[in-house]
CSV table of C-alpha atoms in Angstrom, one decimal:
chain,number,residue,atom,x,y,z
Q,1,MET,CA,-13.9,-30.1,-2.1
Q,2,THR,CA,-17.3,-29.7,-3.6
Q,3,GLY,CA,-18.5,-31.8,-6.5
Q,4,VAL,CA,-18.4,-29.0,-9.0
Q,5,THR,CA,-14.9,-28.1,-7.9
Q,6,ALA,CA,-13.7,-31.7,-8.1
Q,7,ASP,CA,-15.3,-32.0,-11.5
Q,8,VAL,CA,-13.6,-29.0,-13.1
Q,9,GLY,CA,-10.2,-30.1,-11.7
Q,10,ALA,CA,-10.6,-33.6,-13.0
Q,11,ALA,CA,-11.8,-32.4,-16.4
Q,12,LEU,CA,-8.9,-30.1,-16.8
Q,13,ALA,CA,-6.4,-32.8,-15.7
Q,14,ALA,CA,-7.8,-35.1,-18.3
Q,15,ALA,CA,-7.8,-32.5,-21.1
Q,16,LEU,CA,-4.4,-31.0,-20.3
Q,17,PRO,CA,-2.2,-33.8,-18.9
Q,18,GLY,CA,1.0,-32.6,-17.2
Q,19,ARG,CA,-0.3,-29.0,-17.1
Q,20,VAL,CA,-2.8,-29.1,-14.2
Q,21,VAL,CA,-2.1,-28.9,-10.5
Q,22,THR,CA,-4.8,-29.9,-8.0
Q,23,ASP,CA,-2.8,-30.7,-4.9
Q,24,PRO,CA,-3.7,-28.0,-2.3
Q,25,ASP,CA,-0.1,-27.6,-1.0
Q,26,ALA,CA,1.3,-27.2,-4.5
Q,27,MET,CA,-1.5,-24.6,-5.4
Q,28,GLU,CA,-0.6,-22.5,-2.4
Q,29,ALA,CA,2.0,-20.5,-4.3
Q,30,TYR,CA,-0.6,-19.5,-6.8
Q,31,ARG,CA,-3.3,-18.2,-4.4
Q,32,ARG,CA,-2.3,-14.5,-4.1
Q,33,ASP,CA,-0.2,-11.7,-5.5
Q,34,GLN,CA,1.8,-9.2,-3.4
Q,35,CYS,CA,-1.1,-7.5,-1.7
Q,36,LEU,CA,-1.5,-9.3,1.7
Q,37,LEU,CA,-4.6,-7.4,2.7
Q,38,ALA,CA,-6.6,-8.5,-0.3
Q,39,PRO,CA,-8.6,-11.8,0.2
Q,40,ALA,CA,-7.5,-15.0,-1.5
Q,41,GLY,CA,-9.6,-18.1,-1.9
Q,42,ARG,CA,-8.7,-21.7,-2.6
Q,43,PRO,CA,-8.7,-22.7,-6.3
Q,44,ALA,CA,-10.0,-25.9,-7.7
Q,45,ALA,CA,-7.1,-26.2,-10.0
Q,46,VAL,CA,-4.1,-24.4,-11.4
Q,47,VAL,CA,-3.4,-24.6,-15.1
Q,48,ARG,CA,0.2,-23.9,-16.2
Q,49,ALA,CA,-0.5,-23.1,-19.8
Q,50,ARG,CA,2.2,-23.7,-22.4
Q,51,SER,CA,0.3,-22.5,-25.5
Q,52,THR,CA,-2.7,-20.6,-26.7
Q,53,ASP,CA,-4.5,-23.9,-27.3
Q,54,ASP,CA,-4.1,-24.7,-23.6
Q,55,VAL,CA,-5.8,-21.4,-22.8
Q,56,ILE,CA,-8.6,-22.2,-25.2
Q,57,THR,CA,-9.1,-25.6,-23.6
Q,58,THR,CA,-9.0,-24.1,-20.1
Q,59,LEU,CA,-11.6,-21.5,-20.8
Q,60,ARG,CA,-14.0,-23.9,-22.6
Q,61,THR,CA,-13.7,-26.4,-19.8
Q,62,ALA,CA,-14.2,-23.8,-17.1
Q,63,GLY,CA,-17.2,-22.5,-18.9
Q,64,ASP,CA,-18.8,-25.9,-19.1
Q,65,HIS,CA,-18.5,-26.2,-15.4
Q,66,HIS,CA,-19.4,-22.5,-14.6
Q,67,ALA,CA,-16.1,-22.2,-12.8
Q,68,PRO,CA,-14.5,-18.7,-12.5
Q,69,VAL,CA,-11.1,-18.2,-14.1
Q,70,VAL,CA,-8.4,-16.0,-12.6
Q,71,THR,CA,-5.5,-15.3,-15.0
Q,72,ARG,CA,-2.1,-14.9,-13.5
Q,73,GLY,CA,1.3,-13.8,-14.7
Q,74,ALA,CA,4.3,-13.6,-12.3
Q,75,GLY,CA,2.1,-12.8,-9.3
Q,76,THR,CA,3.8,-9.4,-8.7
Q,77,GLY,CA,0.5,-7.5,-8.7
Q,78,LEU,CA,-0.2,-5.1,-5.8
Q,79,ALA,CA,-4.0,-4.9,-5.8
Q,80,GLY,CA,-5.2,-8.5,-5.4
Q,81,GLY,CA,-6.4,-8.7,-9.0
Q,82,ALA,CA,-4.8,-12.1,-9.5
Q,83,ASN,CA,-5.8,-13.6,-6.2
Q,84,ALA,CA,-7.6,-16.9,-6.3
Q,85,LEU,CA,-11.3,-17.2,-5.7
Q,86,ASP,CA,-12.8,-20.3,-4.0
Q,87,GLY,CA,-13.4,-23.0,-6.5
Q,88,CYS,CA,-11.8,-21.1,-9.4
Q,89,VAL,CA,-9.3,-22.1,-12.0
Q,90,VAL,CA,-6.0,-20.1,-11.7
Q,91,LEU,CA,-4.7,-19.9,-15.3
Q,92,SER,CA,-1.0,-19.2,-15.2
Q,93,LEU,CA,0.7,-17.8,-18.3
Q,94,ALA,CA,4.1,-17.6,-16.8
Q,95,THR,CA,5.6,-20.4,-19.0
Q,96,MET,CA,4.2,-18.8,-22.2
Q,97,ASP,CA,7.4,-16.8,-22.4
Q,98,ARG,CA,8.6,-16.7,-26.0
Q,99,VAL,CA,9.6,-13.7,-28.0
Q,100,LEU,CA,7.9,-14.8,-31.2
Q,101,ALA,CA,9.2,-12.1,-33.5
Q,102,LEU,CA,11.4,-9.0,-33.4
Q,103,ASP,CA,10.9,-6.7,-36.4
Q,104,VAL,CA,13.9,-4.4,-36.3
Q,105,PRO,CA,13.0,-2.2,-39.4
Q,106,GLY,CA,9.4,-2.0,-38.2
Q,107,ARG,CA,10.4,-1.4,-34.6
Q,108,THR,CA,8.0,-4.0,-33.1
Q,109,ALA,CA,8.2,-7.2,-31.1
Q,110,THR,CA,5.6,-9.9,-30.8
Q,111,VAL,CA,5.7,-11.7,-27.5
Q,112,GLU,CA,3.8,-14.2,-25.5
Q,113,ALA,CA,2.1,-12.9,-22.3
Q,114,GLY,CA,4.6,-14.6,-20.0
Q,115,VAL,CA,7.7,-12.7,-21.3
Q,116,LEU,CA,9.3,-10.7,-18.5
Q,117,THR,CA,9.3,-7.0,-19.3
Q,118,GLY,CA,13.0,-6.6,-18.6
Q,119,ASP,CA,13.8,-9.6,-20.9
Q,120,LEU,CA,12.0,-7.9,-23.8
Q,121,ASP,CA,13.9,-4.7,-23.2
Q,122,THR,CA,17.2,-6.6,-23.1
Q,123,ARG,CA,16.4,-8.4,-26.4
Q,124,ALA,CA,15.5,-5.1,-28.0
Q,125,ARG,CA,18.7,-3.4,-26.9
Q,126,GLU,CA,20.7,-6.1,-28.7
Q,127,HIS,CA,19.4,-4.4,-31.9
Q,128,GLY,CA,19.8,-0.8,-30.9
Q,129,LEU,CA,16.2,-0.5,-29.8
Q,130,TRP,CA,14.4,-0.4,-26.4
Q,131,TYR,CA,11.0,-1.0,-24.8
Q,132,PRO,CA,10.2,2.2,-22.8
Q,133,PRO,CA,7.6,1.1,-20.2
Q,134,ASP,CA,9.7,0.7,-17.0
Q,135,PRO,CA,7.7,-0.6,-14.0
Q,136,GLY,CA,10.0,-0.7,-11.0
Q,137,SER,CA,9.4,-4.5,-11.2
Q,138,LYS,CA,10.3,-4.9,-14.8
Q,139,ALA,CA,12.9,-7.6,-14.0
Q,140,ILE,CA,10.2,-9.8,-12.5
Q,141,SER,CA,6.8,-8.7,-14.0
Q,142,THR,CA,5.4,-10.0,-17.2
Q,143,ILE,CA,4.2,-8.2,-20.3
Q,144,GLY,CA,0.8,-9.9,-19.8
Q,145,GLY,CA,0.5,-8.6,-16.3
Q,146,ASN,CA,1.6,-5.1,-17.4
Q,147,LEU,CA,-1.1,-5.2,-20.1
Q,148,ALA,CA,-3.7,-6.3,-17.6
Q,149,THR,CA,-3.2,-3.2,-15.4
Q,150,ASN,CA,-1.9,-0.8,-18.1
Q,151,ALA,CA,1.2,-0.5,-16.0
Q,152,GLY,CA,3.2,2.7,-16.0
Q,153,GLY,CA,6.5,3.3,-14.3
Q,154,MET,CA,9.4,5.6,-14.4
Q,155,CYS,CA,9.4,6.9,-18.0
Q,156,CYS,CA,5.7,7.7,-18.2
Q,157,ALA,CA,6.0,11.4,-18.2
Q,158,LYS,CA,7.8,11.4,-21.6
Q,159,TYR,CA,7.0,8.0,-23.1
Q,160,GLY,CA,3.6,7.1,-21.7
Q,161,VAL,CA,2.3,3.9,-20.1
Q,162,THR,CA,2.1,0.3,-21.4
Q,163,GLY,CA,-1.0,0.9,-23.5
Q,164,ASP,CA,0.7,3.6,-25.5
Q,165,HIS,CA,3.2,1.0,-26.9
Q,166,VAL,CA,0.7,-1.7,-27.9
Q,167,ALA,CA,0.1,-2.2,-31.6
Q,168,ALA,CA,-1.9,-5.4,-31.6
Q,169,LEU,CA,-3.2,-8.2,-29.2
Q,170,THR,CA,-4.2,-11.8,-29.5
Q,171,ALA,CA,-6.7,-12.8,-26.8
Q,172,VAL,CA,-9.0,-15.6,-26.0
Q,173,LEU,CA,-12.6,-14.9,-25.0
Q,174,ALA,CA,-14.4,-16.7,-22.2
Q,175,ASP,CA,-16.0,-19.1,-24.6
Q,176,GLY,CA,-12.7,-20.1,-26.1
Q,177,ARG,CA,-12.9,-18.0,-29.3
Q,178,LEU,CA,-9.7,-16.4,-30.4
Q,179,ILE,CA,-9.6,-12.7,-31.4
Q,180,ARG,CA,-6.9,-10.4,-32.8
Q,181,THR,CA,-7.1,-6.7,-32.3
Q,182,GLY,CA,-5.3,-4.1,-34.3
Q,183,PRO,CA,-2.8,-4.3,-37.1
Q,184,PRO,CA,0.9,-3.4,-36.5
Q,185,THR,CA,0.5,-0.3,-38.6
Q,186,ARG,CA,1.1,3.2,-37.1
Q,187,LYS,CA,-2.4,4.3,-38.0
Q,188,ASN,CA,-5.7,2.4,-37.6
Q,189,VAL,CA,-9.3,3.7,-37.2
Q,190,THR,CA,-11.1,0.6,-38.5
Q,191,GLY,CA,-13.9,-0.2,-36.1
Q,192,LEU,CA,-13.9,0.3,-32.3
Q,193,ASP,CA,-10.6,0.2,-30.5
Q,194,LEU,CA,-10.7,-3.2,-28.9
Q,195,THR,CA,-7.0,-3.1,-28.1
Q,196,ARG,CA,-7.4,-0.1,-25.8
Q,197,LEU,CA,-10.4,-1.7,-24.2
Q,198,LEU,CA,-8.5,-4.9,-23.3
Q,199,VAL,CA,-5.5,-3.1,-22.0
Q,200,GLY,CA,-6.1,-2.3,-18.3
Q,201,SER,CA,-9.2,-4.6,-18.1
Q,202,GLU,CA,-7.5,-6.9,-15.5
Q,203,GLY,CA,-8.4,-10.2,-17.1
Q,204,THR,CA,-12.2,-9.5,-16.9
Q,205,LEU,CA,-12.9,-9.3,-20.6
Q,206,ALA,CA,-10.5,-11.8,-22.2
Q,207,VAL,CA,-7.2,-13.6,-21.7
Q,208,ILE,CA,-4.4,-11.8,-23.5
Q,209,VAL,CA,-2.0,-14.4,-24.9
Q,210,GLU,CA,0.2,-12.4,-27.3
Q,211,ALA,CA,1.0,-8.8,-27.9
Q,212,THR,CA,2.8,-6.8,-30.6
Q,213,VAL,CA,4.4,-3.9,-28.9
Q,214,ARG,CA,6.3,-0.9,-30.3
Q,215,LEU,CA,10.0,-0.3,-29.7
Q,216,ARG,CA,12.0,2.9,-30.0
Q,217,PRO,CA,15.6,3.6,-31.0
Q,218,LEU,CA,18.0,3.7,-28.1
Q,219,PRO,CA,18.5,7.3,-26.9
Q,220,ALA,CA,21.7,8.9,-28.1
Q,221,ALA,CA,22.7,9.8,-24.6
Q,222,THR,CA,21.4,10.0,-21.0
Q,223,ALA,CA,22.2,12.3,-18.2
Q,224,THR,CA,20.9,12.5,-14.6
Q,225,ALA,CA,20.4,15.1,-12.0
Q,226,VAL,CA,19.9,14.1,-8.4
Q,227,ALA,CA,18.9,16.6,-5.7
Q,228,ALA,CA,18.3,16.4,-2.0
Q,229,PHE,CA,15.7,18.8,-0.5
Q,230,PRO,CA,14.7,19.7,3.0
Q,231,THR,CA,11.1,18.7,2.4
Q,232,PRO,CA,9.0,16.8,-0.2
Q,233,GLN,CA,7.2,20.0,-0.9
Q,234,HIS,CA,10.4,21.7,-1.9
Q,235,ALA,CA,11.0,18.8,-4.3
Q,236,VAL,CA,7.6,19.1,-5.9
Q,237,ASP,CA,8.0,22.9,-6.4
Q,238,THR,CA,11.1,22.1,-8.4
Q,239,VAL,CA,9.2,19.5,-10.4
Q,240,LEU,CA,6.8,22.2,-11.5
Q,241,GLN,CA,9.7,24.4,-12.5
Q,242,ILE,CA,11.3,21.6,-14.5
Q,243,ALA,CA,8.1,20.8,-16.4
Q,244,ALA,CA,8.0,24.4,-17.8
Q,245,VAL,CA,11.5,24.2,-19.4
Q,246,ALA,CA,12.5,20.6,-19.9
Q,247,ASP,CA,11.1,17.2,-21.0
Q,248,PRO,CA,12.9,14.6,-18.8
Q,249,ALA,CA,12.2,10.9,-19.3
Q,250,ALA,CA,11.9,10.3,-15.6
Q,251,VAL,CA,11.3,12.4,-12.5
Q,252,GLU,CA,11.3,10.2,-9.4
Q,253,LEU,CA,10.6,11.2,-5.8
Q,254,MET,CA,11.7,9.5,-2.6
Q,255,ASP,CA,10.9,10.8,0.9
Q,256,ARG,CA,13.1,10.5,4.0
Q,257,THR,CA,11.6,7.2,5.1
Q,258,CYS,CA,12.4,5.7,1.6
Q,259,ILE,CA,15.9,7.2,1.6
Q,260,ARG,CA,16.7,5.6,5.0
Q,261,ALA,CA,15.2,2.2,3.9
Q,262,VAL,CA,17.3,2.1,0.7
Q,263,ASN,CA,20.4,3.1,2.6
Q,264,SER,CA,19.8,0.3,5.2
Q,265,MET,CA,19.4,-2.2,2.4
Q,266,THR,CA,22.1,-1.1,-0.1
Q,267,ARG,CA,24.6,1.0,1.9
Q,268,MET,CA,24.5,3.5,-0.9
Q,269,GLY,CA,25.2,6.5,1.4
Q,270,LEU,CA,22.2,8.6,0.3
Q,271,ASP,CA,21.7,11.8,2.4
Q,272,GLU,CA,19.4,10.7,5.3
Q,273,SER,CA,19.0,14.2,6.6
Q,274,ALA,CA,17.1,15.2,3.4
Q,275,GLY,CA,13.4,15.4,3.5
Q,276,ALA,CA,13.2,14.1,-0.1
Q,277,LEU,CA,15.4,13.0,-3.0
Q,278,LEU,CA,14.6,13.9,-6.6
Q,279,VAL,CA,16.1,11.8,-9.4
Q,280,VAL,CA,15.7,13.3,-12.8
Q,281,GLN,CA,16.9,11.5,-15.9
Q,282,CYS,CA,17.0,13.1,-19.3
Q,283,ASP,CA,17.7,11.4,-22.7
Q,284,GLY,CA,18.3,12.2,-26.3
Q,285,PRO,CA,20.9,14.5,-28.0
Q,286,SER,CA,20.2,17.4,-25.5
Q,287,ALA,CA,20.2,15.2,-22.4
Q,288,ASP,CA,23.2,16.7,-20.7
Q,289,GLY,CA,22.0,20.3,-21.2
Q,290,GLU,CA,18.5,19.4,-19.9
Q,291,ALA,CA,19.9,17.6,-16.9
Q,292,ALA,CA,22.1,20.6,-16.1
Q,293,THR,CA,19.1,22.9,-16.3
Q,294,CYS,CA,17.2,20.6,-13.9
Q,295,ALA,CA,20.2,20.8,-11.5
Q,296,ARG,CA,20.2,24.6,-11.6
Q,297,LEU,CA,16.5,24.7,-10.9
Q,298,ALA,CA,16.9,22.3,-8.0
Q,299,GLU,CA,19.6,24.6,-6.5
Q,300,ALA,CA,17.4,27.6,-7.0
Q,301,GLY,CA,14.5,25.7,-5.4
Q,302,GLY,CA,16.3,25.1,-2.1
Q,303,ALA,CA,18.1,21.8,-2.7
Q,304,THR,CA,20.8,21.2,0.0
Q,305,GLU,CA,22.8,19.0,-2.3
Q,306,VAL,CA,22.8,18.6,-6.1
Q,307,LEU,CA,24.6,16.1,-8.4
Q,308,HIS,CA,24.6,16.3,-12.2
Q,309,THR,CA,26.2,13.5,-14.2
Q,310,ALA,CA,26.4,12.4,-17.9
Q,311,ASP,CA,27.8,9.1,-16.9
Q,312,PRO,CA,25.2,6.4,-17.8
Q,313,ALA,CA,26.5,4.0,-15.2
Q,314,GLU,CA,26.3,6.6,-12.4
Q,315,GLY,CA,22.9,7.7,-13.5
Q,316,GLU,CA,21.6,4.1,-13.5
Q,317,MET,CA,22.9,3.7,-10.0
Q,318,PHE,CA,20.5,6.4,-8.8
Q,319,MET,CA,17.7,5.0,-10.9
Q,320,GLN,CA,18.4,1.6,-9.3
Q,321,ALA,CA,18.2,3.2,-5.8
Q,322,ARG,CA,14.7,4.3,-6.8
Q,323,ARG,CA,13.8,0.8,-8.0
Q,324,THR,CA,14.9,-0.6,-4.7
Q,325,VAL,CA,12.5,1.5,-2.6
Q,326,TYR,CA,9.7,-1.0,-2.3
Q,327,PRO,CA,11.8,-4.0,-1.5
Q,328,ALA,CA,13.7,-1.9,1.0
Q,329,LEU,CA,10.4,-0.9,2.7
Q,330,GLU,CA,9.3,-4.5,2.8
Q,331,ARG,CA,12.3,-5.3,5.0
Q,332,LEU,CA,10.9,-3.0,7.7
Q,333,GLY,CA,7.6,-4.8,8.1
Q,334,THR,CA,4.4,-5.7,6.2
Q,335,THR,CA,3.6,-3.1,3.6
Q,336,LEU,CA,0.3,-1.7,2.3
Q,337,LEU,CA,1.2,0.1,-0.9
Q,338,ASP,CA,-1.1,2.7,-2.3
Q,339,ASP,CA,-1.2,3.9,-5.9
Q,340,VAL,CA,-2.9,7.2,-6.3
Q,341,GLY,CA,-2.6,10.0,-8.9
Q,342,VAL,CA,-3.4,13.7,-8.9
Q,343,ALA,CA,-2.5,16.7,-11.1
Q,344,VAL,CA,1.1,17.5,-10.5
Q,345,ARG,CA,0.2,21.0,-9.1
Q,346,ASP,CA,-1.8,19.2,-6.4
Q,347,LEU,CA,1.1,17.0,-5.2
Q,348,PRO,CA,1.9,19.3,-2.2
Q,349,GLN,CA,-1.6,19.0,-0.9
Q,350,LEU,CA,-1.6,15.2,-1.3
Q,351,LEU,CA,1.8,15.0,0.4
Q,352,ALA,CA,0.6,17.1,3.3
Q,353,ALA,CA,-2.5,14.9,3.7
Q,354,ILE,CA,-0.3,11.8,3.8
Q,355,GLU,CA,1.9,13.2,6.5
Q,356,ARG,CA,-1.1,14.3,8.6
Q,357,SER,CA,-2.7,10.8,8.4
Q,358,ALA,CA,0.5,9.1,9.3
Q,359,ALA,CA,0.9,11.3,12.3
Q,360,ASP,CA,-2.7,11.0,13.4
Q,361,HIS,CA,-2.6,7.2,13.3
Q,362,GLY,CA,1.0,6.8,14.5
Q,363,MET,CA,2.1,4.9,11.4
Q,364,LEU,CA,5.3,4.8,9.4
Q,365,VAL,CA,4.6,5.8,5.7
Q,366,GLY,CA,7.2,5.9,3.0
Q,367,THR,CA,6.2,7.9,0.0
Q,368,PHE,CA,7.8,7.5,-3.4
Q,369,GLY,CA,6.7,7.7,-7.0
Q,370,HIS,CA,6.5,9.3,-10.4
Q,371,ALA,CA,6.4,13.0,-9.6
Q,372,ALA,CA,6.3,14.2,-13.2
Q,373,ASP,CA,2.9,12.7,-13.8
Q,374,GLY,CA,1.5,13.0,-10.2
Q,375,ASN,CA,1.4,9.3,-9.5
Q,376,LEU,CA,2.6,8.5,-5.9
Q,377,HIS,CA,3.0,5.3,-4.0
Q,378,PRO,CA,2.6,6.1,-0.3
Q,379,THR,CA,3.4,2.8,1.5
Q,380,VAL,CA,2.2,2.1,5.0
Q,381,VAL,CA,4.6,-0.1,7.0
Q,382,TYR,CA,3.1,-2.1,9.9
Q,383,ASP,CA,3.1,-5.2,12.0
Q,384,ALA,CA,0.6,-7.7,10.4
Q,385,THR,CA,0.5,-9.7,13.6
Q,386,ASP,CA,-0.9,-6.8,15.5
Q,387,PRO,CA,-4.7,-6.3,14.8
Q,388,ASP,CA,-4.6,-2.7,16.0
Q,389,ALA,CA,-1.7,-1.9,13.7
Q,390,THR,CA,-3.5,-3.5,10.8
Q,391,ASP,CA,-6.6,-1.4,11.5
Q,392,ARG,CA,-4.5,1.8,11.7
Q,393,ALA,CA,-2.7,0.9,8.5
Q,394,ARG,CA,-6.0,0.5,6.7
Q,395,ALA,CA,-7.2,3.8,8.2
Q,396,VAL,CA,-4.2,5.6,6.7
Q,397,PHE,CA,-4.8,3.9,3.4
Q,398,ASP,CA,-8.4,5.1,3.4
Q,399,ASP,CA,-7.4,8.6,4.3
Q,400,ILE,CA,-5.0,8.8,1.4
Q,401,VAL,CA,-7.6,7.6,-1.1
Q,402,ALA,CA,-10.1,10.1,0.3
Q,403,ALA,CA,-7.6,13.0,0.0
Q,404,THR,CA,-6.8,11.9,-3.5
Q,405,LEU,CA,-10.5,12.0,-4.6
Q,406,ALA,CA,-11.0,15.3,-2.8
Q,407,LEU,CA,-8.3,16.7,-5.1
Q,408,GLY,CA,-10.0,15.3,-8.2
Q,409,GLY,CA,-7.5,12.5,-8.6
Q,410,THR,CA,-7.6,8.8,-9.3
Q,411,ILE,CA,-7.7,5.8,-6.9
Q,412,THR,CA,-5.2,3.9,-9.1
Q,413,GLY,CA,-2.7,5.2,-11.6
Q,414,GLU,CA,-1.0,1.9,-12.7
Q,415,HIS,CA,-1.6,-1.0,-10.3
Q,416,GLY,CA,-5.2,-1.6,-11.1
Q,417,VAL,CA,-8.3,-1.9,-9.0
Q,418,GLY,CA,-8.2,-5.6,-8.3
Q,419,THR,CA,-10.0,-6.3,-5.0
Q,420,LEU,CA,-8.1,-3.8,-2.9
Q,421,LYS,CA,-9.7,-0.8,-4.5
Q,422,THR,CA,-13.2,-2.0,-5.3
Q,423,PRO,CA,-14.7,-0.3,-2.2
Q,424,TYR,CA,-13.7,3.1,-3.6
Q,425,LEU,CA,-15.1,2.7,-7.1
Q,426,ASP,CA,-18.4,4.4,-6.4
Q,427,ALA,CA,-16.5,7.4,-5.1
Q,428,GLN,CA,-14.8,7.9,-8.5
Q,429,LEU,CA,-17.0,6.5,-11.1
Q,430,GLY,CA,-20.6,7.5,-11.9
Q,431,SER,CA,-23.5,5.0,-11.9
Q,432,THR,CA,-24.0,5.4,-15.7
Q,433,GLU,CA,-20.3,4.8,-16.3
Q,434,ARG,CA,-20.3,1.7,-14.2
Q,435,GLU,CA,-23.5,0.5,-16.0
Q,436,LEU,CA,-21.7,0.8,-19.4
Q,437,MET,CA,-18.7,-1.2,-18.0
Q,438,THR,CA,-21.0,-3.9,-16.8
Q,439,GLY,CA,-22.7,-4.0,-20.2
Q,440,MET,CA,-19.3,-4.4,-21.9
Q,441,LYS,CA,-18.4,-7.2,-19.5
Q,442,ALA,CA,-21.6,-9.1,-20.4
Q,443,VAL,CA,-20.8,-8.9,-24.1
Q,444,PHE,CA,-17.3,-10.3,-23.7
Q,445,ASP,CA,-18.1,-12.8,-21.0
Q,446,PRO,CA,-21.8,-13.6,-20.8
Q,447,LYS,CA,-21.3,-16.3,-18.1
Q,448,GLY,CA,-19.3,-13.9,-16.0
Q,449,ILE,CA,-16.5,-16.4,-15.4
Q,450,LEU,CA,-13.4,-14.1,-16.1
Q,451,ASN,CA,-12.1,-12.6,-12.8
Q,452,PRO,CA,-15.6,-11.8,-11.6
Q,453,ASP,CA,-16.4,-8.9,-9.3
Q,454,ARG,CA,-13.1,-7.2,-9.9
Q,455,ALA,CA,-11.7,-4.1,-11.7
Q,456,TYR,CA,-14.9,-2.0,-12.1
């Protein structure tokens, strides 16, 4: 351990007794997120913050020692954005998990960054409200982590992403100053929109410690249509038809590899002969009629099997099947999960490119995602102990990103850039745009200690 590294660890331990970990073995669990191909360094210390004051002390101490700070929530990220850097301070907000206020008439909740997204939704539902952002990992991911990447999820098409539900933030700058962005009012055009700037900044501009988020009344009803198609292209054609006549809350796609993986894990009995499964969930007073319309469009679009149900429990079962896809694929081997987005009309071309690359490199790829907004998660399954397989997995990943950019899409729709996607930034962003981003980083974090060399 270098002198600087030892100094910052000792200084933090003295300033925050009982909150700092410096034992290498104990810090191992804080070194990386769920992206195994992203590099992870060895931190000087882990701070398990219990309060905003702990965060302020951490940042001031790290700044004094010129030590980088990597903020971490639950560690469920998929792009390496919360992976440790050598000699850094990992700042864990996982135990800052209080719901500070729930304003039922105002339909807002104020929470600390470590609150689990699913727990917030559960609390809201006790009062006839709900929190719409629904990452597949909402049971284990935190509000702070969702804010850091502007996470999306299964209800994006109708309700938008995390940032669309944020009213106000409390954050700590790199020098320890506390800022509050935005009032909880519905309208606000006072000054520049710092809230929107912080959301999705992946811990590079400030450390978000609290958020006031907007809630919605629980839908009066939900209904679900599930359709099996001979190919993913047939499913996407139906998605385009649905978009012209209905406004579903979720339109989720699973290809054959995903269907088989879910069946193997859950014994749900999904149709493994299908090339793709489409799960469409509608909500509101006209939910049943909309779901019935979606079912008819699926039948007309060549679906081999169609189910339409207004039973919320049955519908949730199919939504749970979709949530299970990623852990089901993980059971088959090491996974390299992509997160790309194109215009919905371009999904057939992207799907074809994914299939070509998988065949060219002899790799297993399971594709699933949010078909209604063009955000797919093609996931390469490989043997991490085999260097050749790892190289081929990375080649497929590169092919998918290149195909996405060729279609005018984005290299990340909701997981963030982290370190996994930094090699592709120049291909999507212009030099002037990146210069502006670098300038903003310098204003917020002059010493460059907050999650350096990531996100942009």
